[in-house]
Coordinates of C-alpha atoms in Angstrom, one line a residue:
M1 CA 184.1 71.5 28.5
N2 CA 183.7 74.6 26.1
G3 CA 186.1 74.8 23.2
M4 CA 187.0 78.4 24.4
V5 CA 189.3 77.9 26.5
N6 CA 190.2 81.5 27.7
G7 CA 188.0 82.8 25.2
I8 CA 190.3 81.6 22.1
P9 CA 188.5 78.7 19.5
W10 CA 192.0 76.7 19.6
L11 CA 190.8 74.1 17.2
T12 CA 189.8 76.7 14.4
I13 CA 193.3 78.6 15.0
I14 CA 195.4 75.1 14.5
T15 CA 193.5 74.5 11.6
V16 CA 193.6 78.0 9.9
L17 CA 197.3 78.6 11.1
P18 CA 198.7 76.0 8.2
V19 CA 196.2 77.6 5.6
V20 CA 198.4 81.4 6.2
G21 CA 201.1 79.7 6.4
A22 CA 200.8 77.9 2.9
A23 CA 199.7 81.4 1.4
I24 CA 202.9 83.0 3.1
A25 CA 205.2 80.0 2.1
L26 CA 204.1 80.0 -1.4
F27 CA 205.3 83.4 -2.0
S28 CA 208.8 83.0 -0.2
G29 CA 210.7 81.5 -2.5
R30 CA 214.0 80.2 -0.8
H31 CA 212.6 81.5 2.5
A32 CA 209.5 79.1 2.4
R33 CA 211.2 76.2 4.5
G34 CA 211.9 78.7 7.0
V35 CA 208.2 79.8 6.9
A36 CA 207.0 76.4 7.5
Q37 CA 209.3 75.8 10.3
V38 CA 207.9 78.6 12.4
V39 CA 204.0 77.7 11.3
G40 CA 205.1 74.1 12.3
I41 CA 206.4 75.1 15.9
L42 CA 203.5 77.3 16.2
A43 CA 201.3 74.2 15.6
F44 CA 203.2 71.9 17.5
V45 CA 202.7 74.1 20.4
L46 CA 199.0 74.6 20.0
S47 CA 198.7 70.9 19.5
I48 CA 200.4 70.5 23.3
V49 CA 198.1 73.2 24.5
I50 CA 194.9 71.3 23.5
W51 CA 196.5 68.1 24.7
L52 CA 196.9 69.5 28.3
H53 CA 193.2 70.9 28.3
L54 CA 191.0 67.8 27.9
P55 CA 187.9 66.8 29.7
A56 CA 189.3 64.4 32.4
D57 CA 186.2 62.1 31.9
G58 CA 187.3 61.0 28.4
S59 CA 184.7 62.8 26.6
I60 CA 184.9 65.2 23.7
G61 CA 186.1 68.5 24.9
M62 CA 187.0 72.2 23.6
V63 CA 183.8 72.1 21.6
E64 CA 183.2 74.7 19.0
S65 CA 179.6 74.7 17.1
K66 CA 178.2 77.0 14.6
A67 CA 175.3 76.4 12.4
W68 CA 176.3 76.6 8.3
A69 CA 173.6 74.9 6.5
P70 CA 170.9 73.4 9.2
S71 CA 168.4 72.5 6.6
L72 CA 171.2 70.3 4.7
G73 CA 172.4 69.0 8.5
I74 CA 175.7 70.8 8.4
Q75 CA 177.1 72.4 11.4
Y76 CA 180.5 73.5 12.1
H77 CA 181.3 71.4 14.6
L78 CA 185.0 70.9 16.3
G79 CA 185.7 69.1 19.5
V80 CA 188.6 66.3 20.6
D81 CA 188.9 63.7 23.1
G82 CA 192.6 61.9 24.2
L83 CA 192.3 60.3 20.5
G84 CA 191.8 63.5 18.3
A85 CA 194.1 65.5 20.4
L86 CA 197.0 62.6 20.2
M87 CA 196.4 62.7 16.9
L88 CA 196.9 66.2 16.4
V89 CA 200.0 66.2 18.6
L90 CA 201.4 63.3 15.9
S91 CA 200.6 65.5 13.0
A92 CA 202.3 68.4 13.9
L93 CA 205.4 66.7 15.1
V94 CA 205.6 64.3 11.9
T95 CA 205.3 67.7 9.8
L96 CA 207.9 69.4 11.8
M97 CA 210.2 66.1 10.9
S98 CA 209.2 66.3 7.6
V99 CA 210.0 70.3 7.0
D100 CA 213.4 69.4 9.1
A101 CA 214.1 66.6 6.4
A102 CA 213.3 68.6 3.2
H103 CA 216.3 71.2 3.5
R104 CA 217.2 69.7 -0.1
V105 CA 214.3 70.9 -2.0
H106 CA 215.6 73.7 -4.1
H107 CA 212.9 73.0 -7.0
E108 CA 209.9 75.3 -6.3
P109 CA 210.4 75.3 -2.5
G110 CA 207.3 77.9 -2.0
L111 CA 204.7 75.5 -3.5
F112 CA 206.6 72.4 -1.8
F113 CA 206.4 73.9 1.7
A114 CA 202.9 75.5 0.5
L115 CA 201.8 72.1 0.0
V116 CA 203.2 70.5 2.9
L117 CA 201.2 73.4 5.2
L118 CA 198.3 72.2 3.2
L119 CA 198.5 68.9 4.0
E120 CA 199.2 69.8 7.5
A121 CA 195.4 71.7 7.4
G122 CA 193.7 68.8 5.9
L123 CA 195.0 66.4 8.8
F124 CA 194.5 68.8 11.7
G125 CA 190.4 69.3 10.2
S126 CA 189.9 65.6 9.9
F127 CA 190.9 64.9 13.5
T128 CA 188.7 67.8 14.7
A129 CA 185.8 67.8 12.7
L130 CA 182.4 66.0 14.3
N131 CA 180.0 66.8 11.4
F132 CA 180.3 64.3 8.2
F133 CA 180.3 67.5 5.7
H134 CA 183.1 69.3 7.6
W135 CA 184.7 66.1 8.2
F136 CA 184.7 65.2 4.4
L137 CA 186.1 68.2 3.3
F138 CA 189.4 67.9 5.0
W139 CA 189.6 64.2 4.7
E140 CA 189.7 65.5 0.7
L141 CA 192.0 68.3 1.0
S142 CA 194.6 66.1 2.5
L143 CA 194.6 63.9 -0.8
I144 CA 195.1 66.6 -3.3
P145 CA 198.6 68.0 -1.9
A146 CA 199.7 65.0 -1.1
F147 CA 199.0 63.9 -4.7
F148 CA 201.0 66.9 -6.0
L149 CA 203.9 66.4 -3.9
I150 CA 204.5 62.7 -5.4
K151 CA 203.8 63.7 -8.7
L152 CA 206.0 66.7 -9.1
W153 CA 209.1 65.9 -6.5
G154 CA 208.9 62.1 -6.8
G155 CA 211.1 59.6 -8.6
P156 CA 211.2 58.3 -11.8
K157 CA 207.9 56.3 -12.0
R158 CA 206.5 59.0 -10.2
G159 CA 203.1 59.7 -12.5
P160 CA 201.9 56.4 -12.6
A161 CA 202.2 56.1 -8.4
A162 CA 201.0 59.6 -7.7
T163 CA 197.7 58.5 -10.2
Q164 CA 197.3 55.1 -8.3
F165 CA 197.7 57.0 -5.3
F166 CA 194.7 59.5 -6.1
V167 CA 192.3 56.7 -7.9
Y168 CA 192.3 54.4 -4.9
T169 CA 191.9 56.9 -2.5
M170 CA 189.1 58.7 -4.7
A171 CA 187.5 55.3 -4.8
G172 CA 187.6 54.9 -1.2
S173 CA 186.2 58.6 -0.4
V174 CA 183.2 57.6 -3.1
A175 CA 182.2 54.6 -1.3
L176 CA 182.4 56.5 2.3
L177 CA 180.0 59.5 0.6
L178 CA 177.6 57.0 -0.7
S179 CA 177.2 55.4 2.3
F180 CA 177.1 58.8 4.8
L181 CA 174.4 60.4 2.1
A182 CA 172.5 57.1 2.9
V183 CA 172.4 57.6 6.3
F184 CA 171.7 61.5 6.4
L185 CA 168.9 60.8 3.8
S186 CA 167.4 58.4 6.2
T187 CA 167.8 60.3 9.5
G188 CA 168.5 63.9 8.5
S189 CA 171.9 64.2 10.5
M190 CA 175.2 64.1 9.7
E191 CA 176.5 64.5 13.2
F192 CA 178.9 62.0 14.6
G193 CA 177.9 62.2 18.0
D194 CA 173.7 62.2 17.4
L195 CA 173.9 59.6 14.7
A196 CA 176.3 57.5 17.7
I197 CA 173.7 57.9 20.1
M198 CA 171.1 56.7 17.8
A199 CA 173.2 53.4 16.8
S200 CA 173.6 52.7 20.3
N201 CA 169.7 52.4 20.8
G202 CA 169.1 50.8 17.6
T203 CA 167.2 53.7 16.1
L204 CA 169.9 54.2 13.2
E205 CA 169.3 50.9 11.9
Q206 CA 165.5 51.0 12.1
Q207 CA 165.5 54.5 10.2
V208 CA 167.9 53.5 7.5
T209 CA 165.8 49.7 7.1
A210 CA 162.5 51.8 7.1
H211 CA 164.0 54.2 4.6
L212 CA 166.1 51.9 2.2
G213 CA 165.4 48.6 3.1
P214 CA 167.7 46.3 5.0
V215 CA 171.0 47.7 3.7
M216 CA 173.0 48.7 6.9
M217 CA 175.5 46.1 6.4
W218 CA 176.2 47.2 2.9
L219 CA 176.5 50.8 4.4
A220 CA 178.8 49.5 6.9
I221 CA 180.9 48.0 4.3
G222 CA 181.2 50.9 2.2
V223 CA 182.5 52.8 5.2
L224 CA 185.1 50.3 6.2
A225 CA 186.3 49.7 2.4
G226 CA 187.1 53.9 2.7
F227 CA 188.7 53.3 5.8
A228 CA 190.7 50.1 4.5
V229 CA 192.2 51.9 1.7
K230 CA 193.8 54.9 3.6
V231 CA 195.1 52.6 6.1
P232 CA 195.7 50.5 4.3
M233 CA 194.5 46.8 5.1
A234 CA 195.0 43.9 2.3
P235 CA 194.2 43.8 -0.5
F236 CA 193.7 47.8 -0.8
H237 CA 197.2 48.2 0.0
T238 CA 198.5 48.0 -3.4
W239 CA 198.8 51.7 -4.0
L240 CA 200.8 51.9 -1.0
P241 CA 204.5 50.5 -2.0
A242 CA 204.9 52.7 -4.9
A243 CA 203.4 55.8 -3.4
Y244 CA 206.1 55.4 -0.4
A245 CA 209.0 54.5 -2.8
E246 CA 208.1 57.2 -5.7
A247 CA 207.3 60.1 -3.1
P248 CA 210.1 62.1 -2.0
S249 CA 211.5 60.9 1.7
P250 CA 210.2 64.2 3.5
V251 CA 206.6 63.4 1.7
T252 CA 206.7 59.9 2.4
M253 CA 207.6 60.7 6.0
L254 CA 203.8 62.6 5.9
L255 CA 202.3 59.4 4.3
T256 CA 203.2 57.2 6.7
G257 CA 203.5 58.8 9.9
A258 CA 200.0 60.9 9.9
M259 CA 197.9 60.4 6.7
S260 CA 197.9 56.5 7.2
K261 CA 196.5 57.4 10.8
M262 CA 193.5 58.9 9.1
G263 CA 192.1 55.7 8.2
V264 CA 192.3 54.0 11.9
Y265 CA 191.0 57.1 13.1
G266 CA 188.1 57.2 10.8
L267 CA 187.5 53.4 12.3
L268 CA 187.5 54.8 15.7
R269 CA 185.8 57.7 14.9
I270 CA 183.0 56.9 12.7
A271 CA 182.8 53.1 11.9
L272 CA 182.8 51.3 15.2
P273 CA 180.3 54.0 16.8
L274 CA 177.8 53.9 13.8
F275 CA 178.2 50.8 12.7
G276 CA 179.4 48.2 15.3
P277 CA 176.4 45.7 15.2
Q278 CA 177.4 45.2 11.9
I279 CA 181.1 45.4 11.9
A280 CA 180.6 42.2 15.2
Q281 CA 178.6 40.3 12.4
I282 CA 181.5 40.2 10.2
R283 CA 183.8 39.9 12.6
T284 CA 185.8 36.7 11.6
P285 CA 186.5 37.8 7.9
L286 CA 187.7 41.3 9.4
L287 CA 190.0 39.4 11.4
V288 CA 191.2 37.4 8.8
L289 CA 192.1 40.1 6.6
A290 CA 193.7 41.9 9.3
V291 CA 196.0 38.8 10.2
I292 CA 196.6 38.7 6.6
T293 CA 197.8 42.4 6.4
V294 CA 200.0 41.8 9.5
V295 CA 201.7 38.5 8.3
M296 CA 201.8 39.8 4.3
G297 CA 203.6 43.0 5.3
A298 CA 206.0 41.4 6.9
W299 CA 206.6 38.7 4.5
A300 CA 206.5 41.1 1.5
A301 CA 209.1 43.4 3.2
A302 CA 211.3 40.5 3.6
A303 CA 211.3 39.8 -0.1
Q304 CA 212.4 43.6 -0.7
T305 CA 215.8 44.8 -1.7
D306 CA 215.0 48.7 -1.9
L307 CA 214.9 50.5 1.8
K308 CA 212.0 52.4 1.0
R309 CA 209.9 49.4 0.1
I310 CA 211.0 47.9 2.6
F311 CA 209.7 49.9 5.3
A312 CA 206.7 50.7 3.1
Y313 CA 205.4 46.9 3.6
S314 CA 206.9 47.3 7.3
S315 CA 204.0 50.1 7.7
V316 CA 201.3 47.7 6.5
N317 CA 202.4 45.0 8.8
H318 CA 202.8 47.8 11.6
L319 CA 199.4 49.1 10.9
G320 CA 198.1 45.7 10.7
Y321 CA 198.3 45.4 14.3
C322 CA 196.0 48.4 14.9
L323 CA 193.5 46.6 12.7
L324 CA 193.7 43.5 14.9
G325 CA 193.0 45.2 18.0
I326 CA 190.1 47.0 16.5
F327 CA 187.9 44.5 15.0
A328 CA 189.2 42.1 17.8
I329 CA 187.1 44.4 20.2
A330 CA 183.7 44.0 18.0
V331 CA 182.7 41.3 20.2
P332 CA 179.1 40.6 19.7
G333 CA 176.2 40.3 22.6
G334 CA 177.1 41.9 25.8
A335 CA 180.2 42.4 27.3
N336 CA 181.3 40.9 30.7
V337 CA 184.0 42.7 32.9
A338 CA 186.9 40.4 31.5
V339 CA 185.9 40.9 28.0
G340 CA 185.6 44.9 28.9
T341 CA 189.1 45.0 30.5
S342 CA 190.6 43.0 27.3
Q343 CA 188.9 45.4 25.1
A344 CA 190.3 48.5 26.8
A345 CA 193.8 46.9 26.6
A346 CA 193.5 46.5 23.0
L347 CA 192.2 49.9 22.2
N348 CA 194.7 51.9 24.4
G349 CA 197.2 49.7 22.5
V350 CA 195.4 50.7 19.1
I351 CA 196.1 54.3 20.0
L352 CA 199.4 54.0 21.5
Q353 CA 200.4 52.1 18.5
M354 CA 199.1 54.9 15.8
F355 CA 201.5 57.4 17.7
N356 CA 204.6 55.5 18.1
H357 CA 204.1 54.0 14.3
G358 CA 203.9 57.8 12.9
L359 CA 207.1 58.8 15.2
T360 CA 209.1 55.8 14.2
A361 CA 208.3 55.8 10.7
A362 CA 208.6 59.1 10.1
A363 CA 212.2 58.8 11.3
L364 CA 213.0 55.5 9.4
F365 CA 212.0 57.3 6.5
W366 CA 214.2 60.6 7.3
F367 CA 217.2 58.4 7.8
I368 CA 216.7 56.7 4.3
A369 CA 216.8 60.3 3.1
M370 CA 220.0 61.0 4.6
I371 CA 221.7 57.7 3.3
Q372 CA 220.3 58.9 -0.2
F373 CA 222.0 62.4 -0.3
R374 CA 225.3 60.6 1.2
S375 CA 225.2 58.0 -1.4
G376 CA 224.1 59.9 -4.8
G377 CA 220.7 58.4 -4.8
L378 CA 221.4 54.7 -3.6
R379 CA 218.8 53.1 -1.3
G380 CA 219.2 49.4 -2.1
I381 CA 220.1 47.1 1.2
D382 CA 223.0 45.3 -1.1
D383 CA 224.4 49.1 -2.0
F384 CA 225.8 49.2 1.6
G385 CA 228.0 47.7 4.3
G386 CA 230.2 48.2 7.4
L387 CA 228.8 52.1 7.7
R388 CA 228.9 51.4 11.6
K389 CA 232.8 52.3 11.1
P390 CA 232.9 55.5 9.2
A391 CA 229.7 56.9 10.5
P392 CA 229.2 55.5 14.0
V393 CA 226.6 58.3 15.3
F394 CA 224.4 57.4 12.2
A395 CA 224.4 53.9 12.6
G396 CA 223.8 54.1 16.1
L397 CA 220.9 56.6 16.0
M398 CA 219.3 54.7 13.4
G399 CA 219.7 51.5 15.3
I400 CA 217.7 52.8 17.7
A401 CA 214.8 53.7 15.1
L402 CA 214.9 50.2 13.7
F403 CA 215.0 48.5 17.2
S404 CA 211.8 50.7 18.2
S405 CA 210.1 49.3 14.6
L406 CA 211.0 46.0 15.8
G407 CA 209.5 46.2 19.2
L408 CA 212.2 45.9 21.6
P409 CA 211.1 46.5 25.4
G410 CA 212.6 49.8 26.5
L411 CA 211.6 51.6 23.4
N412 CA 208.3 53.2 22.5
G413 CA 207.5 50.2 19.7
F414 CA 207.2 47.8 21.8
V415 CA 204.6 48.8 24.4
G416 CA 201.7 49.4 21.8
E417 CA 202.0 46.1 20.2
F418 CA 202.2 44.5 23.7
L419 CA 199.1 45.9 24.7
I420 CA 197.3 44.9 21.7
F421 CA 197.9 41.2 22.2
R422 CA 197.1 41.6 25.5
G423 CA 193.9 42.6 24.8
V424 CA 193.4 40.2 21.2
F425 CA 194.4 37.2 22.9
P426 CA 191.6 36.8 25.3
L427 CA 189.1 37.8 22.4
S428 CA 190.5 35.9 19.8
W429 CA 193.4 33.7 20.2
V430 CA 193.7 32.6 17.0
A431 CA 194.1 35.7 15.2
A432 CA 196.8 36.8 18.1
C433 CA 198.6 33.6 17.8
V434 CA 198.9 34.0 13.7
S435 CA 200.2 37.3 13.9
V436 CA 203.0 36.7 16.2
L437 CA 204.5 35.2 12.8
G438 CA 204.5 39.0 11.6
L439 CA 206.3 39.6 14.5
L440 CA 208.9 37.3 14.2
V441 CA 209.1 38.2 10.3
T442 CA 209.7 41.6 11.5
A443 CA 212.3 40.9 13.6
A444 CA 214.2 39.1 11.1
V445 CA 213.9 42.2 8.3
I446 CA 215.0 44.5 11.0
L447 CA 217.9 42.4 11.8
T448 CA 219.0 42.1 8.1
V449 CA 218.8 45.5 7.4
I450 CA 221.2 46.6 10.2
Q451 CA 223.4 43.5 9.4
K452 CA 223.5 44.4 5.5
V453 CA 224.0 47.8 5.8
F454 CA 225.9 48.8 9.1
T455 CA 228.1 45.4 9.8
G456 CA 230.7 43.7 7.8
P457 CA 233.5 44.9 5.8
V458 CA 233.4 48.7 4.6
P459 CA 233.6 48.8 0.9
E460 CA 236.4 51.2 -0.3
H461 CA 234.2 53.5 -1.8
W462 CA 232.4 53.9 1.6
A463 CA 235.4 54.4 3.9
T464 CA 234.6 58.5 4.1
F465 CA 231.0 58.1 4.3
P466 CA 230.0 61.1 6.2
D467 CA 228.6 60.8 9.9
L468 CA 225.8 63.2 11.0
H469 CA 226.7 66.8 11.2
G470 CA 225.4 69.0 13.8
G471 CA 222.3 70.2 12.8
E472 CA 221.3 66.7 11.6
R473 CA 222.2 65.6 15.2
L474 CA 220.2 68.1 16.7
G475 CA 216.9 67.7 14.7
M476 CA 217.1 64.0 15.4
A477 CA 218.0 63.9 19.0
P478 CA 214.4 65.1 20.4
V479 CA 213.0 62.3 17.9
I480 CA 215.2 59.4 19.5
G481 CA 214.6 60.9 22.9
L482 CA 210.9 60.6 22.5
M483 CA 211.5 57.0 21.6
F484 CA 213.3 56.4 24.6
L485 CA 211.0 58.5 27.0
L486 CA 207.4 56.6 25.6
G487 CA 209.2 53.3 26.1
V488 CA 209.8 54.0 29.5
V489 CA 207.0 56.0 30.6
P490 CA 203.8 55.1 28.2
Q491 CA 201.9 56.6 30.9
L492 CA 202.5 60.0 29.5
I493 CA 199.9 58.7 26.8
V494 CA 198.0 56.1 28.3
G495 CA 197.3 57.9 31.2
R496 CA 195.4 60.6 29.1
V497 CA 194.1 58.3 26.7
N498 CA 192.8 55.7 28.8
P499 CA 189.9 57.8 30.0
T500 CA 188.7 58.3 26.4
V501 CA 189.1 54.7 25.6
E502 CA 186.7 54.0 28.5
Y503 CA 184.0 56.5 27.7
L504 CA 184.4 55.2 24.1
L505 CA 183.6 51.5 25.3
A506 CA 181.0 52.5 27.3
H507 CA 178.8 54.1 24.9
W508 CA 179.7 52.1 21.6
R509 CA 177.1 49.1 20.9
F510 CA 178.0 45.5 19.6

């Protein structure tokens, strides 16, 4: 399918739109949030248009390709399949939620919303680029506004948190860059599609070995390390709790809702297609790290008393399920029908979990922002109690988001996790069984939050805790509605993603 649907280059437009919006917002002063909202709505509508124009066979569609620097292997090459298009929808949705939650930003609002829109452009570029050079530009572009959003608008320890975030992610980027430079020097190509074809027939490893020696495994480890930092996977996760806790809540929504998905996306778009055989060789240690990420994230969340840190570690736990599904798929050797079915279930679950976690985690940090505003900045789990009585709507809606995070059947959080475990169990039953501990501890954490914040006697100073006003209810209603809708009708996403899953698995080699 050509990217020029009705003669319009949709992918270029959706990427450029936030950049133009950022330039306007920068000089709009107190009207900057209005500009960001308009741009956010337009971007969301465009993402839905792109989602509805996907090829039926699951291949890359809406392709735009122009020569950029051919002698260097650089092309302006865009395209999306079900995975990329879904991430565009998620990024646009989370950005809209973040802008809505940021109505109390009064310090330099023009710069704040300009950086948010630049971050959105970085996300869009990362999810549509099919050439490494082009992709890497946007991968790094998203890092810069995120750093300044934490550094300039964060909490009291924002300086060290922003620096740690920047150093960790830059180190991951360097590992990625070095690995890809080695691939380029060996093949002369930076095209993901061409390199994936070479990897599937064994040519990629032959050429790399001929030029550089037996370094293919080290290149795979470099790429995996780059994405592991971004997800993040234990033990590369230590930057995350401080960054999530110190960033203003609207920025934390972007970090957890959209930016963390860049790492998972990179594993699916780049690591598995190009380094499948190498990942299959080290599948067991990778599965061990994924299980540690799941279980450690849940236990670490249970040890926290700060609501933001609880859900920061909970994010590590939930993204660990994505890692579990991805590494379980990499079964060495030829796959039989049973293995193929399990791989398809796990991969569908991973992609669905990416979207559902982004939606739910962003909503939870939005609720925490509302709690902080109403309480004068408090967010300790022991600072509250009995809020269900003075604020029943607030307690009810946040309770739905919490139960979605817990994975309650009937809500969106359940379906992705169920499909991941359905796929992983036949592929690695030990990893699946140990990871169930993460589910149990997460349930205990979520129920503890509900018990301590919303139930019990109401402290006298919280007797007049304000409930959600009309604007907040209006903003949150579509998000909560989507949690129910995707919990009951997950086919809305799976139906369009499954062809991409089948296409990817047919072309990957382990």
